[in-house]
Amino acid sequence: MKNKNIISIIVMVFTLLFVHTGCEDTFEPAIENHKSHSDLYNMPAWATGLLGHAYISNPLGSWSFNDVATDDAVSNDPNNGYRLMATGSWTASSNPMGEWQYLRASWQYLNQFIDVADEVDWADDQLVADMFKDRMKGDAFGMRALYMYHLLLNHAGWANGQLLGIPIVTEPEDLNSDFNIPRNTFQECIDQLNADVDSAIFLLPENYGAVGSDNQVPEKYRALGVTSGQYTRVFGDNAKNRMNAQIAKAVRAQAALLAASPAYSDGSDVTWEEAANLMAEALSGLGGNPIAEIDPDGNQWYASGEAIEQLPAGENPKEILWRGNKEESVTLEQQHYPPTLFGNGRLNPTQNLVDAFPMANGLPITNPNSGYDPNNPYANRDPRLSMYIIYNGSTAGPGNTEIITAADGEDNNALNKDVTSTRTGYYMKKLLNQDVNADPNSETPSYHYKPFIRYTEIFLGYAEAANEAWGPTGTGPNSYSAYDVIKAIRQRAGIGVNSTDEYLESASSNKDLMRELIHNERRLELCFEGFRFWDLRRWKKDITEPAKGMQIVGGEFNILPEVEQRAYQDYMYYGPIPNSEVVKFDNLLQNEGW
C-alpha cells in the first residue's frame, strides 16, 4: 500500500499547476538531472519535487500496526519487528520505531525548498506567482512541523538531566556544514514546531477549494486585486488534501498534548489548559458547536468501500480532517482476515483489549452491577466490540461466515491451529471491508484509504486535556467539556442512548475516574490505528503487562494469562537515538538507558 501511495504522490508532484502560459502544465526534464540552487528558479516543477519528498516521507502515510508492541495485540508472524521489539530485542541499533535518519533526511529537502521558494518563477502572472509562493512555503512549514512532532514522539528523551529533542536545523546543509551539533531541548523543539505552524497558518487557507466570485477571495489577496479565477488557480480543488491551516493547527495540538503529558511535562512549559485550547482551535473548523458535528458514522469510517469510492477527489467525510489517496485493493484483508477467508490473520487482539470494552450499559465488566457473565463473555457488550474484533462465533467476510476461534475448532481459524491462526483467540475486524473477497482465484477488491488525522482523535485529545485543566465538566474559554465529548462519543457507540450512562455520570464529578474513562475511550476508539504505543508511554502507564488470550475448549472459557511477555525496561518510555549516529557525532547525546 505504501508503495502505491508513493507512486501516486510522485505523479501528483509532477502534474501540479506551475506553468507560465494558460492552464496547461508541461514538464520537460533537462538532460542533466543534477540541479544547482539557481537552476530551480525557472523550473517550478523541479523545485516542487523537493517539497514532494515531504509527502513521500509522510510518517502518517501507511499503517504501522505497532499495536503489536503493546498490550492490545500480538502478531502470528514470528519475524514481526514489533513482536521482536516487545519481547526483548529493542536496542539503539535495532529500532522498528526509528524515524531519525529518514525524517531528518527529508527535513533537509524542506529546508532546501523553503530557501529557494522565494526565488522560483512560479508563473508569468505576478499575483498568481506570489500566491503560489505563499502556498508552497506554507505547505513546507506545515510539513516540517509534522516531522518535528513525529521525531519527538520517536526520539525525545532525557539525557544529562534535560529532556532533549533533535538538533534544530532550519538552513540547507551541504558538504561543508557542521553535522556534529548537539540536540536542542524538547521545549526548544516545541517552540520551533509552533513557529512553523504559525508560518503555515499565515500563508495557507483553512481549506482549499474553488471560489465562485471575487468577493469570496480572502481579503489579503482581494486587496491586491486578485480575482476568483486567479485565486482558484492556486488554492482551488487541485490542492485539496495537501497541508492547510486546519491540518497545521491539529499538528500543533497533537504536539501540545504530548508536551503536557506526564512523561514530558517536566521538560516542557506547555500546560494542560494550553493543550485543551489548541485542541479546541483544531476543532473550530467543524463549526460553532463541534459536539453537534461529531460524525454519527465516525467510528466506522472504513466500513463502506462504496462510500469511499464515491468520495470526490480530495473530499473528506465528516470524520476525516486529512487522509491519503483512496485505492482499490485487497491488501489489508489478505493480511488480516482469518485463514478461512484467505487471510493471514496477522494482528491478533488481546484479551486485555477485549476486557477493556464495557457492557452495553456502559459499566466496566469488573463492576459487580455490570451484568457481565464470564461463561458468556461476549453477550450484551459495547457494540464496538463486535465491530472491531472477531471473537468465537462472530461472522465476517462477504458471506457472513461464522468464525470459530475455539481451541477445539475444526479449521485453521482455531486457536494456534496453524501459522496463520490466531494466538489469542481473536482476529482484527476493524479497518477491514467485509465485502472484500480475498480468495486469490476470485478476488473482489474494495476501496480503502489511510486516515492521517481523524476528528475523533482531536475530540479525545480535547477531552483529556480539558479534564486535566478544568475537571470533567469545566469548559475554560470553550463551550463544551470533557464530559460532553465522552458522552457524545459513547452515545455514538450505542452506550447511554436509551438510558442513563451510569458510569459516565459517576465520573462527571471525579477527575481521576474521568481520566481513566477518557484513556479507555481513546484505547477503544483508536485501536489498531497506532496510538496505544505512544499513549502508554506519554501517560507513564505500565508497559510490561503481558498479552493475554482466550482459550475455549468444550464451550468452557479460560483466560490465557501470558500469550506473550513484554520485556520493556523503565528507560524505554523514550525511544533511542540511532547508535550509528551517536557513534559518528560525539555532540549527539543518547537518551538515558540506551
Coordinates of C-alpha atoms in Angstrom, one line a residue:
M1 CA 0.0 0.0 0.0
K2 CA 2.8 2.4 0.9
N3 CA 4.5 1.9 -2.5
K4 CA 1.2 2.7 -4.3
N5 CA 0.9 5.9 -2.2
I6 CA 4.4 6.9 -3.1
I7 CA 3.7 6.4 -6.8
S8 CA 0.5 8.5 -6.5
I9 CA 2.4 11.2 -4.8
I10 CA 5.2 11.3 -7.4
V11 CA 2.6 11.6 -10.1
M12 CA 0.9 14.4 -8.2
V13 CA 4.1 16.3 -7.7
F14 CA 4.9 16.4 -11.4
T15 CA 1.4 17.3 -12.5
L16 CA 0.9 20.4 -10.3
L17 CA -0.2 23.7 -11.8
F18 CA 3.0 25.5 -12.2
V19 CA 3.3 27.0 -15.7
H20 CA 3.8 30.3 -17.3
T21 CA 1.2 30.1 -20.0
G22 CA -2.6 29.4 -19.8
C23 CA -3.9 26.5 -17.7
E24 CA -1.9 23.6 -19.2
D25 CA 1.1 22.4 -17.3
T26 CA 4.1 21.0 -19.1
F27 CA 7.2 19.4 -17.8
E28 CA 10.4 18.9 -19.8
P29 CA 13.2 17.3 -17.8
A30 CA 16.7 18.5 -18.6
I31 CA 19.3 16.2 -19.9
E32 CA 21.3 16.6 -16.7
N33 CA 19.2 15.9 -13.6
H34 CA 21.5 17.3 -11.0
K35 CA 20.2 20.8 -10.4
S36 CA 22.0 23.7 -8.7
H37 CA 20.2 26.2 -6.5
S38 CA 19.8 28.7 -9.3
D39 CA 18.7 26.1 -11.8
L40 CA 15.4 25.7 -9.9
Y41 CA 14.4 29.4 -10.2
N42 CA 13.0 28.8 -13.7
M43 CA 11.9 25.2 -13.2
P44 CA 9.0 25.3 -10.7
A45 CA 8.1 21.7 -11.3
W46 CA 11.6 20.6 -10.3
A47 CA 11.6 22.9 -7.2
T48 CA 8.3 21.4 -6.2
G49 CA 9.9 18.0 -6.4
L50 CA 11.8 19.0 -3.2
L51 CA 8.5 19.5 -1.5
G52 CA 7.3 16.3 -2.9
H53 CA 9.8 14.4 -0.7
A54 CA 7.8 15.6 2.4
Y55 CA 4.7 13.7 1.1
I56 CA 6.7 10.6 0.1
S57 CA 8.1 10.6 3.6
N58 CA 4.9 11.4 5.4
P59 CA 5.1 9.4 8.7
L60 CA 1.3 9.0 8.6
G61 CA 1.4 7.5 5.1
S62 CA 0.9 3.8 5.9
W63 CA -0.4 1.5 8.6
S64 CA 2.3 0.5 11.1
F65 CA 0.2 -1.8 13.3
N66 CA 2.6 -1.0 16.2
D67 CA -0.3 -2.1 18.5
V68 CA 1.7 -5.4 18.4
A69 CA 4.2 -3.8 20.6
T70 CA 1.6 -3.1 23.3
D71 CA -1.0 -4.9 25.5
D72 CA -3.6 -4.5 22.7
A73 CA -2.3 -7.1 20.2
V74 CA 0.2 -9.7 19.2
S75 CA 1.2 -11.0 15.8
N76 CA 1.3 -14.6 14.5
D77 CA 4.3 -13.6 12.4
P78 CA 7.5 -14.6 14.3
N79 CA 9.5 -12.1 12.3
N80 CA 7.3 -9.1 13.0
G81 CA 9.6 -6.3 14.1
Y82 CA 7.2 -5.0 16.8
R83 CA 6.8 -8.5 18.2
L84 CA 10.6 -8.9 18.4
M85 CA 10.9 -5.4 19.9
A86 CA 8.3 -6.1 22.6
T87 CA 9.8 -9.4 23.6
G88 CA 13.4 -8.1 24.2
S89 CA 15.2 -7.1 21.1
W90 CA 14.6 -3.4 21.2
T91 CA 18.0 -1.6 21.0
A92 CA 19.5 1.6 19.7
S93 CA 20.8 -0.4 16.7
S94 CA 17.5 -2.3 16.1
N95 CA 14.6 0.0 16.4
P96 CA 11.4 -0.6 14.4
M97 CA 10.1 2.7 15.7
G98 CA 13.1 4.7 14.4
E99 CA 12.4 7.7 12.2
W100 CA 15.6 9.6 12.9
Q101 CA 17.6 9.2 9.6
Y102 CA 14.5 9.1 7.3
L103 CA 12.7 12.1 8.6
R104 CA 15.8 14.2 9.1
A105 CA 17.0 13.5 5.6
S106 CA 13.6 14.6 4.2
W107 CA 13.7 17.6 6.5
Q108 CA 16.7 18.7 4.5
Y109 CA 14.6 18.8 1.3
L110 CA 12.1 21.0 3.1
N111 CA 14.9 23.4 4.2
Q112 CA 16.2 23.5 0.6
F113 CA 12.7 24.2 -0.7
I114 CA 12.0 27.0 1.8
D115 CA 15.3 28.5 0.9
V116 CA 14.7 28.6 -2.8
A117 CA 10.9 29.2 -2.9
D118 CA 11.0 33.0 -2.9
E119 CA 13.3 33.0 -6.0
V120 CA 11.3 30.5 -8.1
D121 CA 9.4 31.9 -11.1
W122 CA 6.1 30.3 -10.3
A123 CA 4.1 31.9 -13.0
D124 CA 4.1 34.8 -15.5
D125 CA 1.2 36.4 -13.7
Q126 CA 2.9 38.0 -10.7
L127 CA -0.2 37.8 -8.5
V128 CA -0.5 34.1 -9.2
A129 CA 3.2 33.7 -8.7
D130 CA 3.1 35.4 -5.3
M131 CA 0.2 33.2 -4.2
F132 CA 2.0 30.0 -5.3
K133 CA 4.9 31.2 -3.3
D134 CA 2.7 31.6 -0.2
R135 CA 1.1 28.2 -0.7
M136 CA 4.2 26.2 -1.3
K137 CA 6.1 27.8 1.6
G138 CA 3.2 27.3 3.9
D139 CA 2.9 23.7 2.8
A140 CA 6.6 23.2 3.6
F141 CA 6.4 24.9 7.0
G142 CA 3.4 22.7 8.0
M143 CA 5.1 19.5 6.9
R144 CA 8.2 20.5 8.8
A145 CA 6.1 20.9 11.9
L146 CA 4.6 17.4 11.3
Y147 CA 8.1 15.9 11.0
M148 CA 9.1 17.6 14.3
Y149 CA 6.1 16.1 16.1
H150 CA 6.9 12.6 14.9
L151 CA 10.6 12.9 15.6
L152 CA 9.8 14.0 19.1
L153 CA 7.4 11.0 19.5
N154 CA 10.1 8.6 18.4
H155 CA 13.3 10.1 19.8
A156 CA 12.8 12.7 22.5
G157 CA 14.2 11.7 25.9
W158 CA 16.2 12.5 28.9
A159 CA 20.0 12.9 28.9
N160 CA 22.2 14.7 31.4
G161 CA 19.2 15.9 33.3
Q162 CA 17.5 17.5 30.3
L163 CA 14.6 16.5 28.2
L164 CA 16.1 16.6 24.7
G165 CA 14.6 16.6 21.2
I166 CA 16.5 16.8 17.9
P167 CA 19.2 19.2 16.6
I168 CA 17.2 22.0 15.1
V169 CA 18.5 22.8 11.6
T170 CA 16.5 25.3 9.6
E171 CA 19.0 26.1 6.8
P172 CA 20.1 23.9 3.9
E173 CA 23.1 21.8 4.6
D174 CA 26.0 21.0 2.2
L175 CA 29.3 19.1 2.3
N176 CA 30.8 22.0 4.3
S177 CA 28.2 22.0 7.0
D178 CA 28.9 21.0 10.6
F179 CA 26.9 17.9 11.2
N180 CA 28.3 17.3 14.7
I181 CA 25.8 19.5 16.6
P182 CA 24.0 18.9 19.8
R183 CA 20.4 18.1 20.3
N184 CA 18.1 21.1 21.2
T185 CA 15.9 20.8 24.3
F186 CA 12.4 19.4 23.9
Q187 CA 11.0 22.8 24.7
E188 CA 13.1 24.4 22.0
C189 CA 11.8 21.9 19.6
I190 CA 8.2 22.6 20.6
D191 CA 8.9 26.3 20.1
Q192 CA 10.3 25.6 16.6
L193 CA 7.2 23.5 15.8
N194 CA 4.9 26.3 16.9
A195 CA 6.9 28.8 14.8
D196 CA 6.5 26.6 11.7
V197 CA 2.8 26.2 12.4
D198 CA 2.4 30.0 12.8
S199 CA 4.0 30.4 9.4
A200 CA 1.8 27.7 7.8
I201 CA -1.3 29.3 9.2
F202 CA -0.3 32.8 8.0
L203 CA 0.4 31.5 4.4
L204 CA -2.2 28.8 3.9
P205 CA -6.0 28.8 3.7
E206 CA -8.1 27.0 6.2
N207 CA -9.3 24.7 3.4
Y208 CA -8.7 24.6 -0.4
G209 CA -11.4 24.9 -2.9
A210 CA -12.6 27.0 -5.9
V211 CA -14.3 30.3 -5.2
G212 CA -17.2 31.5 -7.4
S213 CA -16.8 35.2 -7.2
D214 CA -14.2 37.9 -6.4
N215 CA -16.0 38.6 -3.1
Q216 CA -15.0 35.2 -1.9
V217 CA -11.3 35.8 -2.3
P218 CA -9.7 36.3 1.1
E219 CA -9.2 40.0 1.9
K220 CA -5.4 39.9 2.0
Y221 CA -5.4 38.8 -1.7
R222 CA -8.6 40.7 -2.7
A223 CA -6.9 44.0 -1.6
L224 CA -4.1 43.3 -4.1
G225 CA -6.6 42.8 -6.9
V226 CA -6.7 39.0 -7.1
T227 CA -9.7 37.7 -9.0
S228 CA -11.6 34.5 -8.2
G229 CA -10.0 32.8 -11.2
Q230 CA -6.5 33.6 -10.1
Y231 CA -7.2 32.5 -6.5
T232 CA -8.8 29.3 -7.7
R233 CA -5.8 28.5 -9.9
V234 CA -3.6 28.4 -6.8
F235 CA -5.9 27.5 -3.9
G236 CA -8.6 25.6 -5.7
D237 CA -9.7 22.0 -5.8
N238 CA -6.4 20.7 -7.3
A239 CA -4.7 21.4 -3.9
K240 CA -7.2 19.5 -1.7
N241 CA -5.8 17.1 0.9
R242 CA -2.4 18.9 1.0
M243 CA -1.3 20.7 4.1
N244 CA -3.6 23.5 5.1
A245 CA -4.1 25.8 8.1
Q246 CA -6.6 23.4 9.7
I247 CA -4.2 20.5 9.5
A248 CA -1.3 22.6 10.8
K249 CA -3.4 23.6 13.8
A250 CA -4.2 19.9 14.5
V251 CA -0.4 19.0 14.4
R252 CA 0.3 21.8 16.9
A253 CA -2.5 20.5 19.2
Q254 CA -1.1 16.9 19.0
A255 CA 2.4 18.2 20.0
A256 CA 0.9 20.2 22.8
L257 CA -0.9 17.2 24.2
L258 CA 2.4 15.3 24.1
A259 CA 4.2 18.1 25.8
A260 CA 1.7 18.4 28.6
S261 CA 1.6 14.6 29.3
P262 CA 3.3 13.2 32.4
A263 CA 6.3 11.8 30.5
Y264 CA 7.2 15.2 29.0
S265 CA 5.7 17.9 31.3
D266 CA 8.9 18.2 33.5
G267 CA 10.8 19.2 30.4
S268 CA 8.1 21.4 28.9
D269 CA 6.2 24.6 29.8
V270 CA 3.1 23.5 27.9
T271 CA 0.1 23.3 30.2
W272 CA -3.0 21.1 30.0
E273 CA -5.0 24.3 29.6
E274 CA -2.9 25.3 26.6
A275 CA -3.3 21.8 25.1
A276 CA -7.0 21.9 25.6
N277 CA -7.4 25.3 23.9
L278 CA -5.2 24.2 20.9
M279 CA -7.4 21.1 20.5
A280 CA -10.4 23.4 20.6
E281 CA -8.8 25.5 17.9
A282 CA -8.3 22.5 15.8
L283 CA -11.9 21.5 16.2
S284 CA -13.2 25.0 15.4
G285 CA -13.3 24.2 11.7
L286 CA -16.3 22.0 12.4
G287 CA -18.4 25.0 13.4
G288 CA -19.6 26.9 16.4
N289 CA -20.7 23.8 18.3
P290 CA -18.2 21.0 17.4
I291 CA -20.1 18.5 19.6
A292 CA -23.1 18.7 17.3
E293 CA -20.8 18.0 14.4
I294 CA -19.4 14.7 15.6
D295 CA -19.8 12.3 12.7
P296 CA -22.5 9.7 13.6
D297 CA -20.6 7.1 11.5
G298 CA -17.2 8.3 12.5
N299 CA -16.4 5.1 14.4
Q300 CA -16.8 3.0 11.2
W301 CA -15.4 5.4 8.6
Y302 CA -13.6 2.4 6.9
A303 CA -16.6 0.1 6.6
S304 CA -18.2 1.1 3.2
G305 CA -16.0 0.7 0.1
E306 CA -18.8 2.1 -2.0
A307 CA -18.9 5.3 0.1
I308 CA -15.1 5.7 -0.2
E309 CA -15.3 5.1 -3.9
Q310 CA -17.9 7.8 -4.3
L311 CA -15.8 10.4 -2.4
P312 CA -15.0 13.2 -4.9
A313 CA -11.3 13.7 -5.4
G314 CA -9.8 15.5 -2.4
E315 CA -13.0 15.5 -0.4
N316 CA -13.2 14.1 3.1
P317 CA -16.1 12.6 5.0
K318 CA -17.1 14.4 8.2
E319 CA -14.9 12.3 10.4
I320 CA -11.7 12.9 8.5
L321 CA -9.5 16.0 8.7
W322 CA -6.7 14.6 6.5
R323 CA -6.3 11.4 4.6
G324 CA -4.3 9.6 2.0
N325 CA -5.4 8.7 -1.5
K326 CA -8.3 6.2 -1.9
E327 CA -7.3 3.0 -3.7
E328 CA -9.0 -0.3 -4.6
S329 CA -7.2 -3.3 -3.0
V330 CA -7.5 -6.5 -1.0
T331 CA -4.2 -6.0 0.8
L332 CA -5.5 -5.3 4.3
E333 CA -7.9 -8.2 4.1
Q334 CA -5.3 -10.6 2.8
Q335 CA -3.1 -9.7 5.7
H336 CA -5.7 -9.7 8.5
Y337 CA -8.7 -11.8 7.6
P338 CA -9.0 -15.2 9.4
P339 CA -7.5 -18.1 7.4
T340 CA -10.8 -19.5 6.1
L341 CA -11.4 -16.1 4.4
F342 CA -8.0 -16.4 2.7
G343 CA -6.2 -14.1 5.2
N344 CA -3.0 -14.5 7.2
G345 CA -4.6 -13.3 10.5
R346 CA -1.6 -11.3 11.2
L347 CA -2.8 -9.0 14.0
N348 CA -4.4 -10.8 17.0
P349 CA -6.2 -8.6 19.5
T350 CA -5.6 -9.5 23.1
Q351 CA -7.9 -10.4 25.9
N352 CA -6.6 -7.3 27.6
L353 CA -8.2 -5.2 24.9
V354 CA -11.4 -7.3 24.8
D355 CA -11.8 -6.8 28.6
A356 CA -11.5 -3.0 28.1
F357 CA -14.8 -2.9 26.2
P358 CA -17.6 -2.2 28.7
M359 CA -21.0 -3.7 28.8
A360 CA -23.7 -2.2 26.6
N361 CA -24.9 -0.4 29.8
G362 CA -21.5 1.4 29.9
L363 CA -20.3 -0.3 33.1
P364 CA -16.8 -2.0 33.1
I365 CA -17.0 -5.7 33.1
T366 CA -15.3 -5.6 36.5
N367 CA -18.2 -3.7 38.0
P368 CA -20.5 -6.1 40.0
N369 CA -23.6 -4.4 38.6
S370 CA -22.5 -4.7 35.0
G371 CA -24.2 -8.0 34.2
Y372 CA -21.0 -9.5 32.8
D373 CA -21.1 -13.3 32.6
P374 CA -17.7 -14.9 32.3
N375 CA -19.3 -18.0 30.8
N376 CA -21.0 -15.9 28.1
P377 CA -18.4 -13.1 27.9
Y378 CA -19.4 -11.5 24.6
A379 CA -23.1 -11.1 25.4
N380 CA -24.5 -7.6 25.9
R381 CA -21.2 -5.9 25.3
D382 CA -20.3 -2.4 24.0
P383 CA -21.3 -2.6 20.3
R384 CA -17.8 -1.6 19.3
L385 CA -16.5 -5.0 20.4
S386 CA -18.3 -6.8 17.6
M387 CA -17.4 -4.0 15.1
Y388 CA -13.7 -4.1 15.8
I389 CA -12.9 -7.6 16.9
I390 CA -13.7 -11.1 15.6
Y391 CA -14.3 -13.5 18.6
N392 CA -15.6 -17.0 18.7
G393 CA -18.9 -17.2 16.9
S394 CA -18.5 -13.8 15.1
T395 CA -19.4 -13.6 11.4
A396 CA -17.1 -12.0 8.9
G397 CA -16.3 -11.6 5.2
P398 CA -18.6 -11.3 2.2
G399 CA -20.7 -14.3 3.1
N400 CA -21.0 -13.5 6.8
T401 CA -19.0 -16.7 7.5
E402 CA -19.1 -17.9 11.1
I403 CA -15.6 -17.8 12.6
I404 CA -14.8 -20.4 15.3
T405 CA -11.7 -19.5 17.2
A406 CA -12.1 -22.1 20.0
A407 CA -9.1 -24.3 20.5
D408 CA -11.1 -27.3 19.5
G409 CA -12.4 -25.7 16.3
E410 CA -12.1 -27.8 13.2
D411 CA -10.5 -25.4 10.8
N412 CA -7.5 -23.1 10.7
N413 CA -9.4 -20.2 12.4
A414 CA -8.9 -22.2 15.7
L415 CA -6.5 -21.0 18.3
N416 CA -2.9 -21.9 17.4
K417 CA -4.0 -24.4 14.7
D418 CA -1.6 -23.2 12.0
V419 CA 0.9 -20.5 11.3
T420 CA -1.8 -18.1 10.1
S421 CA -4.1 -18.9 13.1
T422 CA -4.8 -16.6 16.0
R423 CA -2.6 -16.8 19.0
T424 CA -5.1 -15.1 21.3
G425 CA -8.5 -16.4 20.2
Y426 CA -9.3 -13.2 18.3
Y427 CA -8.8 -11.6 14.9
M428 CA -8.9 -7.9 13.9
K429 CA -12.1 -6.8 12.2
K430 CA -11.7 -3.0 12.3
L431 CA -10.3 -1.4 9.2
L432 CA -11.3 -4.4 7.0
N433 CA -14.0 -4.1 4.4
Q434 CA -16.2 -7.2 4.9
D435 CA -17.3 -7.1 1.3
V436 CA -13.8 -8.0 0.1
N437 CA -13.3 -11.5 -1.3
A438 CA -9.6 -12.3 -0.7
D439 CA -9.7 -15.6 -2.5
P440 CA -6.8 -15.3 -5.0
N441 CA -8.8 -17.2 -7.6
S442 CA -11.8 -14.8 -7.4
E443 CA -10.6 -11.6 -5.7
T444 CA -13.2 -8.9 -5.2
P445 CA -11.3 -5.7 -4.0
S446 CA -12.8 -2.7 -2.4
Y447 CA -11.8 0.9 -1.8
H448 CA -9.8 2.0 1.3
Y449 CA -7.8 5.0 2.4
K450 CA -5.4 5.7 5.2
P451 CA -6.6 8.5 7.5
F452 CA -3.9 10.8 8.6
I453 CA -5.8 12.7 11.2
R454 CA -9.3 11.8 12.4
Y455 CA -11.6 14.3 14.3
T456 CA -12.3 11.6 16.9
E457 CA -8.6 11.7 17.8
I458 CA -8.8 15.5 18.3
F459 CA -12.0 15.3 20.3
L460 CA -10.4 12.7 22.6
G461 CA -7.3 14.9 22.9
Y462 CA -9.5 17.8 23.9
A463 CA -11.4 15.7 26.5
E464 CA -8.1 14.5 28.0
A465 CA -6.6 18.0 28.3
A466 CA -9.8 19.7 29.4
N467 CA -10.4 17.2 32.2
E468 CA -6.8 17.8 33.5
A469 CA -7.2 21.6 33.1
W470 CA -10.7 22.2 34.4
G471 CA -12.1 19.0 35.6
P472 CA -14.8 16.7 34.0
T473 CA -17.4 19.4 33.4
G474 CA -15.3 22.6 33.1
T475 CA -15.0 24.3 29.8
G476 CA -12.4 27.0 30.2
P477 CA -13.0 29.6 27.4
N478 CA -14.7 26.9 25.3
S479 CA -18.4 25.9 25.1
Y480 CA -18.0 22.2 25.8
S481 CA -16.4 20.0 28.4
A482 CA -14.6 16.6 28.6
Y483 CA -17.9 15.2 29.9
D484 CA -19.7 16.5 26.8
V485 CA -17.2 14.9 24.4
I486 CA -17.2 11.5 26.1
K487 CA -21.0 11.4 26.3
A488 CA -21.3 12.1 22.6
I489 CA -18.7 9.5 21.7
R490 CA -20.2 6.9 23.9
Q491 CA -23.7 7.6 22.6
R492 CA -22.5 7.3 19.1
A493 CA -21.2 3.8 20.1
G494 CA -24.6 2.9 21.4
I495 CA -24.0 3.4 25.1
G496 CA -26.4 5.5 27.1
V497 CA -28.7 6.2 24.2
N498 CA -32.0 5.0 25.7
S499 CA -31.0 5.2 29.4
T500 CA -28.6 7.0 31.7
D501 CA -24.9 6.2 31.3
E502 CA -24.4 5.4 35.0
Y503 CA -20.6 5.1 34.7
L504 CA -20.1 8.3 32.9
E505 CA -22.3 10.1 35.4
S506 CA -20.3 8.8 38.2
A507 CA -17.2 10.2 36.6
S508 CA -18.7 13.6 36.0
S509 CA -17.6 14.8 39.4
N510 CA -14.4 12.8 39.7
K511 CA -11.3 13.9 37.7
D512 CA -9.4 10.7 38.4
L513 CA -12.3 8.5 37.3
M514 CA -12.9 10.6 34.2
R515 CA -9.2 10.4 33.4
E516 CA -9.4 6.6 33.3
L517 CA -12.6 6.7 31.3
I518 CA -11.1 9.0 28.7
H519 CA -7.9 6.9 28.5
N520 CA -10.1 3.8 27.9
E521 CA -12.3 5.5 25.3
R522 CA -9.2 6.5 23.5
R523 CA -8.0 2.9 23.6
L524 CA -11.2 1.6 22.2
E525 CA -11.9 4.3 19.6
L526 CA -8.4 4.4 18.2
C527 CA -7.5 0.7 18.5
F528 CA -5.3 -0.7 15.7
E529 CA -4.5 2.8 14.4
G530 CA -1.1 3.1 16.1
F531 CA -1.9 5.2 19.2
R532 CA -1.6 2.8 22.1
F533 CA 2.2 2.5 22.0
W534 CA 2.6 6.3 22.3
D535 CA -0.2 6.8 24.8
L536 CA 1.0 4.3 27.3
R537 CA 4.4 6.0 27.3
R538 CA 3.3 9.6 27.5
W539 CA 0.9 8.6 30.3
K540 CA 3.8 6.7 32.0
K541 CA 1.5 3.7 32.4
D542 CA 2.6 0.1 32.8
I543 CA 4.2 -1.1 29.5
T544 CA 5.1 -4.5 30.8
E545 CA 1.6 -6.1 31.1
P546 CA 1.7 -9.5 29.4
A547 CA -0.6 -10.0 26.4
K548 CA -3.4 -12.3 27.3
G549 CA -5.7 -14.5 25.3
M550 CA -8.8 -16.7 25.4
Q551 CA -8.8 -20.5 25.2
I552 CA -12.2 -22.1 24.6
V553 CA -12.5 -25.9 24.9
G554 CA -15.7 -27.8 25.1
G555 CA -17.6 -24.5 25.5
E556 CA -15.6 -23.5 28.6
F557 CA -13.8 -20.2 28.6
N558 CA -10.3 -20.0 30.1
I559 CA -8.0 -16.9 30.1
L560 CA -4.5 -17.4 28.8
P561 CA -2.5 -15.2 31.2
E562 CA 0.7 -15.0 29.2
V563 CA 0.4 -15.4 25.5
E564 CA 3.4 -13.1 25.2
Q565 CA 5.5 -11.4 27.8
R566 CA 6.6 -7.7 27.5
A567 CA 10.3 -7.2 28.1
Y568 CA 10.4 -3.4 28.4
Q569 CA 12.6 -1.5 30.9
D570 CA 11.8 1.8 32.6
Y571 CA 14.1 3.8 30.3
M572 CA 12.1 2.6 27.3
Y573 CA 9.3 5.2 27.9
Y574 CA 11.5 7.1 25.5
G575 CA 13.0 5.7 22.3
P576 CA 16.7 5.8 21.4
I577 CA 18.8 7.9 19.0
P578 CA 20.3 5.5 16.4
N579 CA 23.5 4.1 17.7
S580 CA 25.2 4.7 14.3
E581 CA 24.5 8.5 14.7
V582 CA 25.8 8.6 18.3
V583 CA 29.0 6.9 17.2
K584 CA 29.6 9.3 14.4
F585 CA 28.8 12.5 16.3
D586 CA 30.2 13.0 19.8
N587 CA 28.0 16.0 20.4
L588 CA 24.9 13.9 20.0
L589 CA 23.8 12.7 23.4
Q590 CA 22.0 9.3 23.6
N591 CA 18.9 9.1 25.7
E592 CA 19.4 7.5 29.2
G593 CA 19.5 3.8 29.3
W594 CA 20.2 3.1 25.6

